[in-house]
Every structure is written in structure tokens, then in C-alpha cells.
Short mmCIF file of C-alpha atoms and ligand atoms in Angstrom, two decimals:
data_model
loop_
_atom_site.label_atom_id
_atom_site.label_comp_id
_atom_site.label_asym_id
_atom_site.label_seq_id
_atom_site.Cartn_x
_atom_site.Cartn_y
_atom_site.Cartn_z
CA MET A 1 118.74 111.21 111.57
CA SER A 2 116.29 113.70 110.91
CA LEU A 3 114.24 115.15 113.76
CA LEU A 4 111.13 113.76 111.97
CA ASP A 5 112.96 110.29 112.09
CA ARG A 6 113.88 110.80 115.76
CA ALA A 7 110.47 111.82 116.50
CA VAL A 8 108.64 108.71 114.85
CA VAL A 9 111.12 106.46 116.89
CA ALA A 10 110.54 107.91 120.10
CA VAL A 11 106.53 107.93 119.86
CA LEU A 12 106.57 104.26 118.44
CA PRO A 13 105.86 102.01 121.49
CA ALA A 14 102.70 104.61 121.87
CA ILE A 15 101.31 103.71 118.40
CA PRO A 16 98.30 101.30 118.79
CA ARG A 17 98.57 98.12 117.66
CA PRO A 18 95.91 98.33 114.74
CA VAL A 19 97.74 101.37 113.41
CA VAL A 20 101.02 99.70 113.80
CA ARG A 21 99.10 96.77 111.81
CA LYS A 22 97.47 99.31 109.23
CA LEU A 23 101.31 101.02 108.94
CA SER A 24 102.93 97.83 108.05
CA ALA A 25 100.10 96.23 105.86
CA PRO A 26 101.64 96.80 102.40
CA TYR A 27 104.53 95.39 103.73
CA ILE A 28 103.69 92.26 105.28
CA ALA A 29 101.55 89.71 103.59
CA GLY A 30 99.76 88.80 106.46
CA PRO A 31 99.75 86.42 109.52
CA SER A 32 99.06 83.31 108.43
CA LEU A 33 100.49 81.03 105.19
CA ASP A 34 97.48 81.51 103.55
CA ASP A 35 98.08 85.29 103.09
CA ALA A 36 101.79 84.33 101.65
CA ARG A 37 100.21 82.29 98.97
CA ARG A 38 97.92 84.53 97.88
CA VAL A 39 99.87 87.15 97.41
CA VAL A 40 102.56 84.98 96.30
CA ALA A 41 99.84 83.90 93.35
CA GLU A 42 99.37 87.56 93.06
CA LEU A 43 102.96 88.71 92.23
CA ASN A 44 103.42 85.72 90.15
CA ALA A 45 100.38 86.85 87.68
CA GLU A 46 102.15 90.12 87.33
CA GLY A 47 105.38 88.33 86.05
CA LYS A 48 107.20 88.68 89.30
CA THR A 49 108.92 85.58 91.52
CA ALA A 50 108.99 85.52 95.33
CA THR A 51 111.07 84.82 98.33
CA VAL A 52 109.17 83.78 101.32
CA ASP A 53 110.62 85.11 104.82
CA VAL A 54 108.58 83.43 107.74
CA LEU A 55 108.57 85.98 110.45
CA GLY A 56 110.48 85.24 113.90
CA GLU A 57 113.73 86.30 114.82
CA GLU A 58 116.02 85.62 118.22
CA VAL A 59 113.91 82.71 119.35
CA ALA A 60 114.16 82.17 122.98
CA GLN A 61 114.02 78.31 122.97
CA ALA A 62 115.00 75.24 120.52
CA SER A 63 111.26 74.39 120.34
CA GLU A 64 110.66 78.11 118.76
CA ALA A 65 113.19 77.71 116.34
CA GLU A 66 112.25 73.94 115.24
CA ALA A 67 108.74 75.41 114.88
CA ILE A 68 109.79 78.40 112.32
CA ALA A 69 111.92 75.49 110.35
CA ALA A 70 108.39 73.52 110.41
CA GLU A 71 106.44 76.63 109.12
CA TYR A 72 109.05 77.05 106.12
CA VAL A 73 108.66 73.34 105.25
CA ALA A 74 104.99 74.04 105.06
CA ALA A 75 105.23 76.88 103.24
CA LEU A 76 107.41 75.31 100.56
CA GLU A 77 105.21 72.17 100.11
CA ALA A 78 101.92 74.64 99.59
CA PHE A 79 104.16 76.44 96.92
CA GLU A 80 104.53 73.17 95.42
CA ARG A 81 101.04 71.90 95.71
CA ASP A 82 100.13 75.51 94.51
CA GLY A 83 102.43 75.41 91.40
CA LEU A 84 103.84 78.77 92.79
CA ASP A 85 107.08 80.44 91.67
CA ALA A 86 108.68 80.81 95.11
CA ASN A 87 111.61 80.36 97.09
CA VAL A 88 112.34 81.09 101.02
CA SER A 89 114.48 83.32 103.07
CA VAL A 90 115.35 82.24 106.23
CA LYS A 91 117.15 84.17 109.30
CA PRO A 92 119.82 82.40 111.11
CA THR A 93 118.82 83.75 114.70
CA GLY A 94 114.84 82.57 113.79
CA LEU A 95 116.79 79.37 113.19
CA GLY A 96 118.09 79.22 116.56
CA LEU A 97 121.79 80.87 116.03
CA LYS A 98 122.01 82.40 119.33
CA LEU A 99 121.15 79.45 121.07
CA GLY A 100 123.80 77.49 119.22
CA TYR A 101 125.14 77.23 115.57
CA ASP A 102 124.27 73.56 115.70
CA LEU A 103 120.63 73.99 116.39
CA CYS A 104 120.54 76.23 113.70
CA LYS A 105 122.44 74.49 111.12
CA ARG A 106 120.07 71.43 111.73
CA ASN A 107 117.06 73.89 111.39
CA VAL A 108 118.44 75.29 108.16
CA GLU A 109 119.31 71.74 106.82
CA ALA A 110 115.48 70.52 107.39
CA VAL A 111 114.26 73.91 105.27
CA ILE A 112 116.88 72.81 102.57
CA ALA A 113 115.75 68.99 102.63
CA ALA A 114 112.49 70.37 101.98
CA ALA A 115 113.34 72.74 99.15
CA GLU A 116 115.68 70.51 97.28
CA PRO A 117 113.70 67.89 95.88
CA THR A 118 111.46 70.48 93.83
CA ASN A 119 114.65 72.86 92.97
CA ARG A 120 113.81 75.57 95.09
CA PHE A 121 116.47 77.97 96.85
CA VAL A 122 117.21 78.87 100.38
CA ARG A 123 118.62 82.23 100.84
CA ILE A 124 120.21 82.64 104.20
CA ASP A 125 119.22 86.63 104.94
CA MET A 126 121.85 88.55 106.90
CA GLU A 127 121.55 90.55 110.06
CA ASP A 128 123.43 92.25 112.30
CA SER A 129 127.30 92.35 112.50
CA SER A 130 127.16 89.81 115.36
CA THR A 131 125.97 86.91 112.87
CA THR A 132 128.11 87.85 109.81
CA ASP A 133 130.93 85.48 110.45
CA ASP A 134 128.47 82.14 111.69
CA THR A 135 126.12 82.92 108.74
CA LEU A 136 129.02 82.89 106.26
CA ARG A 137 130.06 80.22 107.69
CA LEU A 138 126.92 78.55 107.40
CA PHE A 139 126.47 78.79 104.09
CA ARG A 140 130.12 78.07 103.42
CA GLU A 141 129.57 74.51 105.21
CA LEU A 142 126.29 73.98 103.40
CA ARG A 143 127.98 74.40 99.92
CA ASP A 144 131.23 72.47 100.50
CA GLU A 145 128.38 69.45 101.73
CA GLY A 146 127.13 69.34 98.43
CA HIS A 147 123.90 71.72 98.77
CA ALA A 148 123.98 73.93 95.48
CA ARG A 149 120.77 75.81 96.03
CA VAL A 150 121.66 77.85 98.80
CA GLY A 151 123.31 81.51 99.06
CA PRO A 152 124.19 84.59 101.52
CA VAL A 153 123.34 88.03 101.46
CA LEU A 154 125.97 90.54 101.68
CA GLN A 155 125.50 94.23 103.23
CA ALA A 156 127.28 96.99 101.14
CA SER A 157 127.34 99.33 103.93
CA LEU A 158 129.58 97.53 106.04
CA ARG A 159 133.28 98.13 105.35
CA ARG A 160 134.18 94.43 105.30
CA THR A 161 131.77 93.82 102.30
CA VAL A 162 134.31 93.71 99.28
CA ALA A 163 136.34 91.55 100.37
CA ASP A 164 134.02 88.81 101.31
CA ALA A 165 132.31 89.31 97.76
CA ALA A 166 135.63 88.84 96.45
CA SER A 167 135.82 85.63 98.35
CA LEU A 168 132.22 84.22 97.37
CA ALA A 169 132.95 84.24 93.47
CA GLY A 170 130.86 81.88 92.25
CA ALA A 171 128.06 81.64 94.69
CA SER A 172 124.43 82.84 94.28
CA VAL A 173 124.69 86.23 96.44
CA ARG A 174 122.01 89.09 97.26
CA ILE A 175 123.38 92.05 97.76
CA CYS A 176 121.77 94.74 99.61
CA LYS A 177 122.69 98.15 101.42
CA GLY A 178 122.09 96.67 104.94
CA ILE A 179 119.00 97.85 107.40
CA TYR A 180 121.21 97.27 110.63
CA VAL A 181 122.78 100.40 112.00
CA GLU A 182 126.36 99.07 112.92
CA PRO A 183 129.42 101.25 114.65
CA GLU A 184 130.97 103.45 112.61
CA ALA A 185 134.40 101.43 112.91
CA ILE A 186 132.79 98.59 110.54
CA GLN A 187 130.14 100.31 108.88
CA PHE A 188 130.16 103.67 106.11
CA ARG A 189 128.28 106.35 107.19
CA ASP A 190 128.31 108.22 103.53
CA ASP A 191 125.48 107.17 101.51
CA GLN A 192 127.67 107.44 98.70
CA GLU A 193 130.26 105.14 99.99
CA VAL A 194 127.45 102.83 100.90
CA ARG A 195 126.48 102.62 97.14
CA ASP A 196 130.22 102.79 96.06
CA SER A 197 130.21 99.59 97.89
CA PHE A 198 127.57 98.22 96.65
CA VAL A 199 128.82 98.34 92.92
CA GLU A 200 132.27 97.68 93.55
CA ALA A 201 130.73 94.18 95.28
CA LEU A 202 128.08 93.69 92.56
CA GLU A 203 131.01 93.78 89.97
CA LEU A 204 133.52 91.46 91.96
CA LEU A 205 130.78 89.07 92.36
CA LEU A 206 130.11 89.35 88.53
CA ASP A 207 133.77 89.08 87.85
CA GLY A 208 133.95 85.75 89.86
CA GLY A 209 130.56 84.28 87.95
CA SER A 210 128.14 84.51 90.65
CA TYR A 211 124.63 84.73 90.20
CA ALA A 212 124.01 88.17 91.19
CA ALA A 213 120.30 89.20 93.11
CA VAL A 214 120.47 93.07 93.16
CA ALA A 215 118.34 94.13 96.24
CA THR A 216 117.74 97.77 96.23
CA HIS A 217 114.87 100.33 95.21
CA ASP A 218 117.51 102.84 94.54
CA GLU A 219 117.16 104.14 91.65
CA TRP A 220 120.80 105.24 91.27
CA LEU A 221 122.33 101.73 91.89
CA VAL A 222 119.38 100.01 89.65
CA ASP A 223 120.68 102.20 86.86
CA ARG A 224 124.25 101.02 87.81
CA ALA A 225 123.38 97.57 87.82
CA LEU A 226 121.40 97.95 84.68
CA GLU A 227 125.05 99.35 82.90
CA THR A 228 126.85 96.61 84.25
CA ILE A 229 124.56 93.77 82.82
CA ALA A 230 124.31 95.75 79.54
CA ARG A 231 128.04 96.38 79.46
CA ARG A 232 128.79 92.59 80.32
CA GLY A 233 126.07 91.12 78.17
CA LEU A 234 124.35 89.18 80.37
CA ALA A 235 121.48 87.04 80.05
CA PRO A 236 118.73 87.63 81.71
CA SER A 237 119.06 84.24 83.60
CA ALA A 238 122.45 85.41 84.89
CA TYR A 239 121.07 87.84 87.56
CA GLU A 240 117.90 88.94 89.12
CA PHE A 241 116.86 92.19 90.67
CA GLN A 242 114.80 91.91 94.33
CA MET A 243 112.79 94.42 95.86
CA LEU A 244 110.37 94.23 99.40
CA LEU A 245 107.00 94.01 98.93
CA GLY A 246 105.02 97.29 98.73
CA ILE A 247 108.12 99.10 98.16
CA ARG A 248 108.59 101.36 95.00
CA ALA A 249 106.49 98.95 92.56
CA ASP A 250 106.55 101.49 89.94
CA LEU A 251 110.15 100.82 89.73
CA GLY A 252 109.59 96.98 89.87
CA ASP A 253 107.16 97.05 86.82
CA ARG A 254 109.60 98.92 84.56
CA LEU A 255 112.11 96.24 85.19
CA VAL A 256 109.74 93.22 84.46
CA GLU A 257 108.57 95.13 81.59
CA ALA A 258 111.84 95.48 80.28
CA GLY A 259 112.83 91.86 80.77
CA HIS A 260 114.36 91.53 83.80
CA ARG A 261 113.78 88.41 86.89
CA LEU A 262 112.37 90.50 89.82
CA ARG A 263 112.54 88.76 92.86
CA ILE A 264 109.71 90.14 95.71
CA TYR A 265 110.39 89.72 99.14
CA VAL A 266 107.25 88.44 101.08
CA PRO A 267 107.28 88.29 104.98
CA PHE A 268 104.16 86.78 106.88
CA GLY A 269 103.74 85.44 109.93
CA ARG A 270 102.09 85.82 113.67
CA GLN A 271 105.20 87.93 114.67
CA TRP A 272 104.38 90.84 112.31
CA TYR A 273 104.16 93.23 115.15
CA GLU A 274 107.61 92.32 116.56
CA TYR A 275 108.91 92.58 112.77
CA SER A 276 107.05 95.91 112.33
CA MET A 277 108.29 97.47 115.46
CA ARG A 278 112.18 95.86 115.21
CA ARG A 279 112.31 97.21 111.82
CA LEU A 280 111.43 100.53 112.69
CA GLN A 281 113.48 100.77 115.53
CA GLU A 282 116.31 99.51 114.43
CA ASN A 283 116.63 101.67 111.17
CA PRO A 284 114.99 105.35 111.94
CA LYS A 285 115.57 105.82 107.96
CA VAL A 286 112.69 103.42 107.91
CA ALA A 287 110.77 105.06 110.34
CA GLY A 288 110.95 108.41 108.17
CA TYR A 289 109.76 106.19 105.36
CA VAL A 290 106.76 105.16 107.58
CA ALA A 291 106.01 108.86 108.82
CA GLY A 292 106.15 109.83 105.10
CA ASP A 293 103.48 107.37 104.74
CA VAL A 294 101.66 108.94 107.24
CA ALA A 295 102.02 112.27 106.26
CA ARG A 296 101.01 110.80 102.52
CA SER A 297 97.78 109.09 103.89
CA LEU A 298 96.50 112.27 105.83
CA PHE A 299 96.83 114.07 102.48
CA ARG A 300 94.83 111.47 100.99
CA ARG A 301 91.96 111.78 103.24
CA ARG A 302 91.58 115.65 102.50
C1 FAD B 401 114.88 91.56 98.65
C2 FAD B 401 115.41 92.50 99.94
C3 FAD B 401 116.42 91.65 100.89
C4 FAD B 401 116.79 92.21 101.59
N1 FAD B 401 117.51 91.39 102.70
C5 FAD B 401 118.40 91.91 103.44
C6 FAD B 401 119.09 91.39 104.43
O1 FAD B 401 119.13 89.93 104.28
N2 FAD B 401 120.13 92.22 105.14
C7 FAD B 401 119.90 93.62 105.64
O2 FAD B 401 120.44 93.77 106.28
N3 FAD B 401 119.09 94.13 104.87
C8 FAD B 401 118.28 93.41 103.78
N4 FAD B 401 117.23 94.49 102.97
C9 FAD B 401 117.21 95.80 103.25
C10 FAD B 401 118.28 96.95 102.47
O3 FAD B 401 119.63 96.46 103.34
C11 FAD B 401 117.72 97.93 102.79
O4 FAD B 401 117.96 98.47 104.34
C12 FAD B 401 116.81 98.19 101.96
O5 FAD B 401 116.48 97.93 100.87
C13 FAD B 401 116.55 100.37 101.64
O6 FAD B 401 117.88 100.06 101.08
P1 FAD B 401 117.61 100.66 99.34
O7 FAD B 401 118.70 100.11 98.69
O8 FAD B 401 116.40 100.20 98.98
O9 FAD B 401 117.92 102.09 99.55
P2 FAD B 401 117.28 103.41 100.09
O10 FAD B 401 118.12 104.61 99.54
O11 FAD B 401 117.10 102.95 101.76
O12 FAD B 401 115.95 103.66 99.65
C14 FAD B 401 115.70 104.00 97.88
C15 FAD B 401 114.46 104.38 98.01
O13 FAD B 401 113.46 103.05 98.12
C16 FAD B 401 112.47 103.63 98.65
N5 FAD B 401 112.39 102.74 100.15
C17 FAD B 401 113.29 102.20 100.79
N6 FAD B 401 112.93 101.50 101.72
C18 FAD B 401 111.64 101.82 102.09
C19 FAD B 401 111.09 101.34 103.30
N7 FAD B 401 110.96 100.82 104.13
N8 FAD B 401 109.41 101.94 103.03
C20 FAD B 401 108.97 102.75 102.09
N9 FAD B 401 110.14 103.26 101.42
C21 FAD B 401 111.03 102.60 101.07
C22 FAD B 401 112.25 104.74 99.22
O14 FAD B 401 111.56 105.70 98.31
C23 FAD B 401 113.62 105.32 99.05
O15 FAD B 401 113.77 106.58 98.60
C24 FAD B 401 117.13 93.81 101.97
C25 FAD B 401 116.19 94.46 101.09
C26 FAD B 401 115.60 93.64 99.87
C27 FAD B 401 115.02 94.65 98.75
#
């Protein structure tokens, strides 16, 4: 962690809410579903699809988890009404995983029940390592119960991921580096090891006939993915790239222009402040990017 990153993490709680809102504005659609609809419509007009995340993690009560599930249902209904090209990404802890596996599963099923009639996909985000086994179990049970349009996420930074990728052959899987900082015993520390794990997992998924969602803004990884796609002669319908709202839009535009599918992850919701702070505190590297944004905005003001 650089000194600058460390400094940013240390002062985070002291940053006034409106400043956090301003800093996080490019990365979050806004507090309401209308904000998400507006942003998705803009992305669709640029030839990009979206996956929408209702903000809310680690809820304290079953009713909060059910309320989040209801927000997803409302979002899916709105996308259908508006003719928007968007699906959803759910977080197991937001849907109650820490309160009980069965509660979480019921809530995911409620979201799937709203998504399936309109052929929309439900991606189950991967959270910290205390949830990995339950999240993969959740996915496998849902798949085995006949839900075809649901898929998990793998985090290349985890040492277990290549083995998980081998076992998920055929599933629709998002592969990303992983945002959570975990003990070294289970997570690579070296950036190149993470990249190598990403590429190996991607190759295994494609070998197994998976639809792969390549979620990264790392140009080195994007280039490796493009190489493997070209080598295998994959049609653009056999994979997609994914990026977070507000990050490396230039790289995303290049992919779209070259004919690749690009899906943008669009978070929205009342819990934007908690989400921003958590992301920043969990991963000091992100704090470093924010520090960079602040520095750039200072320069722009001159
Ligand atoms: C669509 C999508 C879904 C994701 N889902 C999950 C998930 O379910 N679970 C999970 O643990 N993680 C998830 N992530 C986060 C992911 O694990 C990484 O933490 C994040 O994508 C940064 O890694 P990177 O591959 O972009 O590489 P990095 O090396 O971190 O970034 C490459 C470049 O991208 C730019 N960049 C990256 N992040 C930022 C930022 N926050 N602000 C400004 N610039 C930035 C910088 O220019 C940087 O040099 C997801 C990411 C994406 C794109």
C-alpha cells in the first residue's frame, strides 16, 4: 500500500458526505431506480448493455433483505417496461446470507422469478472469502433446480479459483480479479500471479464451453482475452466484456467499436454512502484511484 493510499484510508471517515457523494458520482447511478433507468438508457444508446446492482450489503434483519429483493423485482419490471437491455447482479449478503442460507436462497429465487419470464439473467456477485462456499453452493443448487439464466463470479486473486473454474465448466461465469483483501494463505499478493490466475481460469472456462464474462479494466488482461477469443474463433455471442460504471470508458468504447459485447455494472440505491466507504476501506488500491481523481480535479480547476 503506498503512503498516499494509506493516508486516504486514514482520513476517509473525516471526509464530509457531500464530498464522498461527489467523489463517487461517476461510479454510482444515484440513489433511485429512476437514476439507474436513466444511466442504463444512456449506456444502451452507446451500444452497451448493463447489469444493475441495488446497493445494500450485510443486512441486519430479514425484512431488509426482502426489501432489497423487492427493489430488484421493481428494477426488472421497469427495465421490461422501458425496453432496456439490462440484467441484475445480486449480493448474497444483501439478500440475507449472513442471517441464514435459506432466507438468502428464497430472496434470490424471488429475483429469478421476476427475471426469467423476460429472459433476463441474474448474476450472483462474489463477496469476501467467508461467503465463497455458500455462494457457489447457492449457484449450483439453483442450476440443478432448473434455473438456466443464473451464474456466479470467480475472483482470480484467490488461490482456489483455477480449481473452481475447472469445476464450473459450462456455466455462465464472470471472472474478475476480486476486490476483497484476504489472508495471504488464500490469496495471491503478486499482481502478475493474479493476472496469470485470471488467464488460466478464463481458458479453463472457455475449454469447458462456458459463456465467460471478462470483468476487468486491465488492458493487459483485455489483450490476453482478445487473443484467446481470436485463437478460438469465438463468435461475439459466446463471451462478453464487463466494466464498472465510470471506469476506463475509453477502453470500453474501443471494445464496442471492435464489435465485442460490453456490459457495464451500474450500482444504484439509497446506500450509496455505505457502499462508497466500504469499497474504499476494503481496498486501499481503490482509495489510491480516488486520490488520483481528487488530484486530477484539483489540476483541472487551475
Ligand atoms: C463488471 C465487474 C463486476 C465485478 N464484480 C466483482 C465481484 O462480484 N466480486 C469482486 O470481488 N470484485 C468484483 N469486481 C471488481 C474486480 O474484482 C476488481 O477489483 C476491479 O475490477 C479492479 O480490477 P481490474 O481488473 O480492473 O484491474 P486493476 O489493475 O485494479 O485496474 C486496471 C486499471 O483500471 C482502472 N481502475 C480500476 N479500478 C478503478 C477504480 N475503482 N477507479 C478508477 N480507476 C480504476 C485503473 O486505470 C487501473 O490501472 C468486478 C469488476 C467488474 C468490472
